[in-house]
XYZ file of C-alpha atoms in Angstrom:
416
model
C -102.324 -33.127 53.989
C -100.547 -33.623 50.678
C -97.052 -34.980 50.289
C -94.344 -33.507 48.070
C -90.645 -34.152 47.748
C -88.363 -31.134 47.554
C -84.674 -30.420 48.240
C -84.215 -28.446 51.427
C -82.534 -25.114 50.758
C -82.823 -21.442 51.635
C -84.120 -20.523 48.187
C -87.802 -19.577 47.799
C -90.033 -22.534 47.052
C -91.869 -22.611 43.720
C -95.567 -21.856 43.510
C -97.426 -24.680 45.256
C -99.151 -27.270 43.118
C -101.351 -29.922 44.718
C -99.635 -33.230 43.815
C -102.638 -35.329 44.816
C -104.763 -33.852 42.032
C -103.816 -35.527 38.720
C -103.983 -33.426 35.603
C -105.748 -35.562 33.042
C -106.209 -32.938 30.329
C -104.515 -35.087 27.708
C -101.968 -32.388 26.869
C -99.078 -34.245 28.478
C -98.486 -37.825 29.645
C -99.628 -38.413 33.218
C -96.670 -38.162 35.608
C -96.321 -37.866 39.383
C -94.016 -38.971 42.177
C -94.978 -42.438 43.407
C -92.737 -43.055 46.429
C -89.659 -42.081 48.362
C -87.629 -44.170 50.781
C -86.902 -43.458 54.432
C -84.239 -45.649 56.054
C -85.125 -46.818 59.559
C -83.668 -49.159 62.176
C -86.836 -51.009 63.151
C -89.706 -51.148 60.673
C -92.324 -52.137 63.232
C -91.422 -49.304 65.608
C -91.338 -46.789 62.747
C -94.618 -48.081 61.359
C -96.382 -47.474 64.660
C -94.918 -43.943 64.803
C -96.279 -42.998 61.387
C -99.653 -44.613 62.004
C -100.287 -43.619 65.607
C -98.543 -40.264 65.955
C -98.735 -38.795 62.448
C -102.068 -40.357 61.483
C -100.736 -41.885 58.283
C -102.446 -44.856 56.615
C -100.872 -48.210 55.838
C -100.457 -48.754 52.096
C -98.614 -52.080 52.053
C -96.921 -54.510 54.424
C -95.373 -57.408 52.499
C -93.052 -60.102 53.810
C -90.873 -62.017 51.359
C -89.511 -65.558 51.589
C -86.035 -64.057 52.042
C -87.222 -62.530 55.315
C -87.203 -58.996 53.948
C -90.191 -56.784 54.640
C -91.625 -54.017 52.469
C -93.636 -51.444 54.424
C -95.247 -48.365 52.883
C -97.330 -45.590 54.438
C -98.928 -42.413 53.146
C -100.435 -39.230 54.600
C -104.260 -39.224 54.780
C -104.590 -36.988 51.723
C -101.311 -37.797 49.963
C -100.726 -39.568 46.679
C -97.011 -40.196 47.309
C -96.021 -42.970 49.705
C -93.126 -43.390 52.128
C -91.360 -46.746 52.044
C -89.881 -47.601 55.441
C -86.746 -49.561 54.622
C -84.577 -51.252 57.260
C -81.102 -51.644 55.693
C -78.501 -54.083 56.940
C -76.137 -52.527 59.530
C -73.078 -53.050 57.319
C -74.660 -51.354 54.274
C -74.100 -47.813 53.034
C -77.845 -47.145 53.352
C -77.665 -47.778 57.112
C -75.481 -44.677 57.417
C -78.432 -42.607 56.156
C -80.634 -43.488 59.137
C -81.210 -40.403 61.303
C -80.187 -37.854 58.703
C -82.256 -35.162 56.954
C -84.622 -36.985 54.632
C -85.134 -34.039 52.257
C -88.842 -34.844 52.382
C -91.281 -31.979 52.917
C -94.912 -32.299 53.926
C -97.307 -29.507 53.073
C -100.443 -28.723 55.070
C -103.135 -26.077 55.177
C -102.416 -25.152 58.824
C -98.863 -25.683 60.106
C -99.611 -24.318 63.577
C -102.572 -26.626 64.128
C -100.619 -29.650 62.905
C -97.661 -28.641 65.093
C -99.831 -28.464 68.200
C -101.616 -31.748 67.471
C -98.423 -33.682 66.775
C -96.696 -32.220 69.826
C -99.516 -33.649 71.961
C -98.855 -37.048 70.376
C -95.171 -36.910 71.283
C -93.665 -35.887 67.953
C -90.330 -34.058 68.400
C -89.966 -30.751 66.541
C -86.636 -29.021 66.079
C -88.236 -25.594 66.486
C -91.699 -23.958 66.568
C -93.295 -22.840 63.276
C -91.440 -19.911 61.736
C -92.080 -17.459 58.908
C -88.966 -17.464 56.684
C -88.008 -14.805 54.162
C -89.610 -16.702 51.301
C -92.996 -16.552 53.039
C -95.328 -19.189 54.346
C -94.814 -21.140 57.581
C -92.066 -23.643 58.223
C -90.887 -26.120 60.884
C -88.910 -29.366 61.142
C -89.804 -32.597 62.956
C -88.142 -35.977 63.476
C -89.309 -39.570 63.510
C -88.219 -42.191 66.058
C -84.926 -42.738 64.196
C -84.035 -39.038 64.029
C -84.878 -38.723 60.321
C -85.890 -35.101 59.884
C -88.738 -33.776 57.731
C -90.018 -30.335 56.821
C -93.581 -29.222 57.475
C -94.664 -26.324 55.239
C -97.705 -24.159 54.769
C -98.720 -21.337 52.413
C -101.797 -19.125 52.307
C -102.467 -20.254 48.750
C -102.444 -23.869 49.978
C -105.178 -23.058 52.483
C -107.219 -21.265 49.843
C -106.800 -24.113 47.399
C -107.763 -26.743 49.972
C -110.842 -24.746 50.960
C -111.796 -24.335 47.305
C -111.414 -28.069 46.756
C -113.531 -28.868 49.812
C -116.218 -26.472 48.636
C -116.196 -27.993 45.150
C -116.383 -31.528 46.572
C -119.265 -30.554 48.867
C -121.179 -29.025 45.955
C -120.551 -32.087 43.795
C -121.709 -34.447 46.541
C -124.840 -32.366 47.103
C -125.582 -32.406 43.376
C -125.027 -36.180 43.269
C -127.357 -36.688 46.227
C -130.011 -34.557 44.525
C -129.627 -36.456 41.251
C -129.809 -39.798 43.065
C -132.991 -38.721 44.853
C -134.595 -37.575 41.610
C -133.606 -40.850 39.936
C -135.120 -42.865 42.764
C -138.368 -40.893 42.452
C -138.308 -41.565 38.695
C -137.787 -45.282 39.388
C -140.785 -45.393 41.713
C -142.944 -43.499 39.225
C -141.943 -45.794 36.362
C -142.574 -48.891 38.461
C -146.208 -47.770 38.749
C -146.484 -47.649 34.957
C -146.159 -51.422 34.734
C -149.388 -53.390 35.269
C -150.403 -53.482 38.917
C -153.121 -56.119 38.488
C -153.878 -58.874 35.970
C -157.358 -59.229 34.455
C -158.587 -62.770 35.107
C -159.078 -65.191 32.222
C -160.308 -68.770 32.425
C -158.285 -70.130 29.520
C -155.039 -68.168 29.761
C -152.532 -67.966 32.587
C -149.980 -65.209 32.038
C -147.258 -63.171 33.731
C -144.798 -60.407 32.864
C -141.559 -59.107 34.324
C -139.090 -56.303 33.670
C -135.661 -56.305 35.313
C -134.044 -52.983 34.512
C -130.323 -52.579 33.944
C -130.474 -49.066 35.423
C -132.855 -47.462 37.860
C -135.067 -46.496 34.946
C -135.179 -47.837 31.415
C -136.963 -48.033 28.102
C -138.447 -51.539 28.135
C -142.212 -51.742 28.536
C -144.840 -54.409 28.973
C -148.519 -54.141 29.733
C -151.793 -56.060 29.949
C -154.869 -54.182 28.703
C -158.404 -55.164 29.640
C -160.172 -54.715 26.290
C -163.571 -55.909 27.555
C -165.785 -58.765 26.324
C -163.301 -61.415 27.518
C -160.431 -59.985 25.519
C -156.953 -59.152 26.739
C -154.260 -57.025 25.167
C -150.676 -58.169 25.673
C -148.055 -55.514 24.928
C -144.276 -55.507 24.986
C -142.046 -52.751 23.653
C -138.487 -51.488 23.578
C -137.674 -47.783 23.329
C -134.558 -46.771 21.411
C -131.978 -45.535 23.925
C -131.404 -45.964 27.648
C -131.788 -44.168 30.952
C -133.998 -41.180 31.699
C -134.614 -40.276 28.034
C -135.840 -43.790 27.231
C -137.955 -43.855 30.405
C -139.730 -40.633 29.392
C -140.468 -42.067 25.943
C -141.676 -45.271 27.544
C -144.140 -43.283 29.672
C -145.313 -41.443 26.557
C -145.897 -44.696 24.688
C -147.737 -46.232 27.634
C -150.029 -43.212 27.872
C -150.776 -43.410 24.136
C -151.594 -47.115 24.306
C -153.879 -46.865 27.319
C -155.674 -43.763 26.068
C -156.424 -45.341 22.675
C -157.068 -48.962 23.663
C -160.856 -48.497 23.584
C -160.731 -48.812 19.796
C -158.405 -51.822 19.849
C -161.201 -54.348 20.295
C -162.895 -53.885 16.937
C -160.255 -51.993 14.961
C -156.714 -53.038 15.999
C -155.171 -51.534 12.831
C -156.772 -48.155 13.536
C -155.718 -48.417 17.171
C -152.046 -48.926 16.276
C -152.139 -46.203 13.607
C -153.425 -43.800 16.249
C -150.697 -44.844 18.704
C -148.037 -44.319 16.035
C -149.419 -40.897 15.136
C -149.396 -39.712 18.757
C -145.926 -41.115 19.360
C -144.647 -39.501 16.166
C -146.118 -36.103 17.025
C -144.971 -36.073 20.661
C -141.354 -37.169 20.235
C -138.216 -36.063 18.421
C -137.462 -37.124 14.862
C -135.051 -39.866 15.884
C -137.242 -41.386 18.626
C -138.845 -44.734 17.928
C -139.981 -47.915 19.594
C -140.431 -51.531 18.647
C -143.739 -52.989 19.787
C -145.525 -56.321 19.846
C -149.273 -56.002 20.384
C -151.456 -59.075 20.735
C -155.174 -59.369 21.452
C -156.378 -62.633 22.957
C -160.079 -63.526 22.605
C -160.917 -66.027 25.320
C -164.216 -67.151 23.758
C -162.586 -68.576 20.641
C -158.952 -68.829 21.922
C -157.840 -66.591 19.081
C -154.705 -64.479 19.134
C -154.535 -61.500 16.769
C -151.221 -59.674 16.714
C -149.103 -57.004 15.059
C -145.319 -57.114 15.379
C -144.054 -53.559 14.860
C -140.375 -54.130 14.216
C -139.984 -56.098 17.455
C -138.188 -59.379 18.032
C -140.303 -62.289 16.860
C -142.699 -63.754 19.372
C -142.422 -67.475 20.049
C -145.412 -69.802 20.109
C -144.440 -73.200 21.498
C -147.192 -75.649 20.652
C -148.193 -78.483 22.944
C -146.419 -80.974 20.643
C -143.151 -78.929 21.082
C -143.233 -77.487 17.564
C -142.277 -73.822 17.411
C -143.938 -71.015 15.462
C -142.186 -67.652 15.092
C -144.411 -64.582 15.129
C -142.321 -62.373 12.863
C -142.586 -58.674 12.131
C -145.737 -57.526 10.342
C -144.851 -53.816 10.063
C -142.151 -51.302 10.871
C -141.334 -49.553 14.159
C -143.474 -46.876 15.809
C -142.638 -43.184 15.804
C -140.347 -42.766 12.804
C -142.913 -42.277 10.064
C -145.987 -40.076 9.907
C -147.551 -42.233 7.212
C -147.647 -45.646 8.815
C -149.756 -48.768 8.517
C -149.730 -52.300 9.831
C -151.203 -55.713 9.167
C -152.794 -58.081 11.663
C -152.066 -61.807 11.796
C -154.018 -64.487 13.650
C -153.264 -67.708 15.493
C -155.541 -70.111 17.337
C -154.251 -71.298 20.700
C -154.807 -74.760 22.147
C -154.480 -76.146 25.639
C -150.783 -76.431 26.562
C -149.574 -73.842 24.031
C -147.096 -71.280 25.382
C -146.661 -67.736 24.040
C -143.419 -65.878 24.804
C -142.712 -62.201 24.102
C -139.356 -60.726 25.080
C -136.837 -57.918 24.520
C -133.214 -58.073 23.425
C -132.001 -57.967 27.023
C -132.609 -61.719 26.964
C -131.375 -62.843 23.553
C -128.483 -60.351 23.337
C -126.919 -61.195 26.702
C -123.297 -62.274 26.134
C -121.069 -64.844 27.815
C -117.263 -64.884 28.232
C -116.768 -66.162 24.694
C -118.790 -63.299 23.203
C -121.708 -65.578 22.319
C -125.298 -64.353 22.561
C -127.883 -66.193 24.616
C -129.957 -66.100 21.454
C -133.317 -67.427 20.373
C -132.179 -71.064 20.290
C -131.184 -71.099 23.964
C -134.426 -69.341 24.847
C -136.424 -71.980 22.926
C -134.466 -74.797 24.561
C -135.190 -73.338 28.010
C -138.893 -73.135 27.168
C -138.966 -76.775 26.145
C -137.054 -77.914 29.243
C -139.320 -76.099 31.672
C -142.627 -76.086 29.807
C -144.447 -78.052 32.523
C -143.838 -75.265 35.032
C -146.346 -72.572 35.856
C -145.855 -69.297 33.953
C -144.408 -67.620 37.060
C -141.892 -70.425 37.643
C -141.074 -70.612 33.939
C -140.295 -66.883 33.795
C -138.023 -67.257 36.833
C -136.238 -70.232 35.273
C -135.580 -68.354 32.013
C -134.262 -65.262 33.777
C -132.002 -67.465 35.928
C -130.574 -69.165 32.833
C -129.881 -65.802 31.199
C -128.070 -64.561 34.299
C -126.029 -67.747 34.623
C -125.085 -67.456 30.944
C -124.127 -63.779 31.381
C -123.165 -63.353 35.065
C -121.590 -59.920 34.708
C -123.131 -56.474 35.054
C -126.483 -56.353 33.284
C -126.217 -54.135 30.200
C -129.821 -54.024 29.040
C -133.303 -54.349 30.460
C -134.620 -57.924 30.658
C -138.326 -57.967 29.865
C -140.493 -61.020 29.316
C -144.161 -61.907 28.903
C -145.200 -65.547 29.138
C -148.740 -66.826 28.581
C -149.885 -70.450 28.822
C -153.165 -71.682 27.426
C -154.991 -74.010 29.827
């Protein structure tokens, strides 16, 4: 039931327009009726009438220090509210109690509403009629004798039915999209490593906390054989489903080509770039940090493909930044990279991460940044990798407690 305000007269009513549907086409400033006032003798008695007999909803019930009370109700489907005002007996407004309110309610089925409200004890001045201007019309009164019109038109019924049909279709489409997105989330979750190859000298862990159900951050651990482990972290340009599809493409390229990573890491990454370039659009790209750890000699060989610098916190608390060694993947057909090496010692900690950590913002617009990440590493370095990852993520969330805007992905490895 919508609510409109109209002067009562014998002239034909204008073509019905649903007032509860705002027109936000930008052609004109938004404008609608907000409220109208009905003068009553007893607000509590009137409130119960509108709630219990007419099925209205309570919008506001405010009591002021002066003792005055502001009560507002609205029809179930209305955007305009009725303010139930109890004027002082000596006021001019008190004389308006029990008079025609010049308020008209419009409904899709006057007869059905008439019958339902009659059962609830609502007094009607006459049964529904069909006046010369068409439609259906009747008058009813509240407990104070204030009279209201109840109107209906065929076009109202058609419009309401069309709106219900459109809403049902939209809800069905939303349910289908939500189901598909949940399936995509489950599929993507299986793309992250499900088991960790065991190493004697390296304890490691990874995590990805997505801002949406699916995302473009990626991490992986590749068993390269002969006591060697590949550690991978990447960030796809973009967000949502598109980024998730590119992430799956990159993961497939890495795992299908990793057999050549052991002896020829440069060739391996060139092959990954070529496949990613050929299988994606011109503007698709990814940053990637690939590291190969050789347990026998505790050597770390890595290529930073346009990714955020890795952090290597030595056992004496000195910090080494593993900066970019080449450009991003997927933008250039002719692409090459260089490999850099580090030797790890007992107690050293390697951290790889995405910008969901360092580019989280606080109230003041400050980034969490690399310095806060390094400070957190130093504070909690005695923890196990699992506990250390949890501590870092907790600090990021405390620093930026609002809705997560980007995926938070982190790999942490500790040499033992």
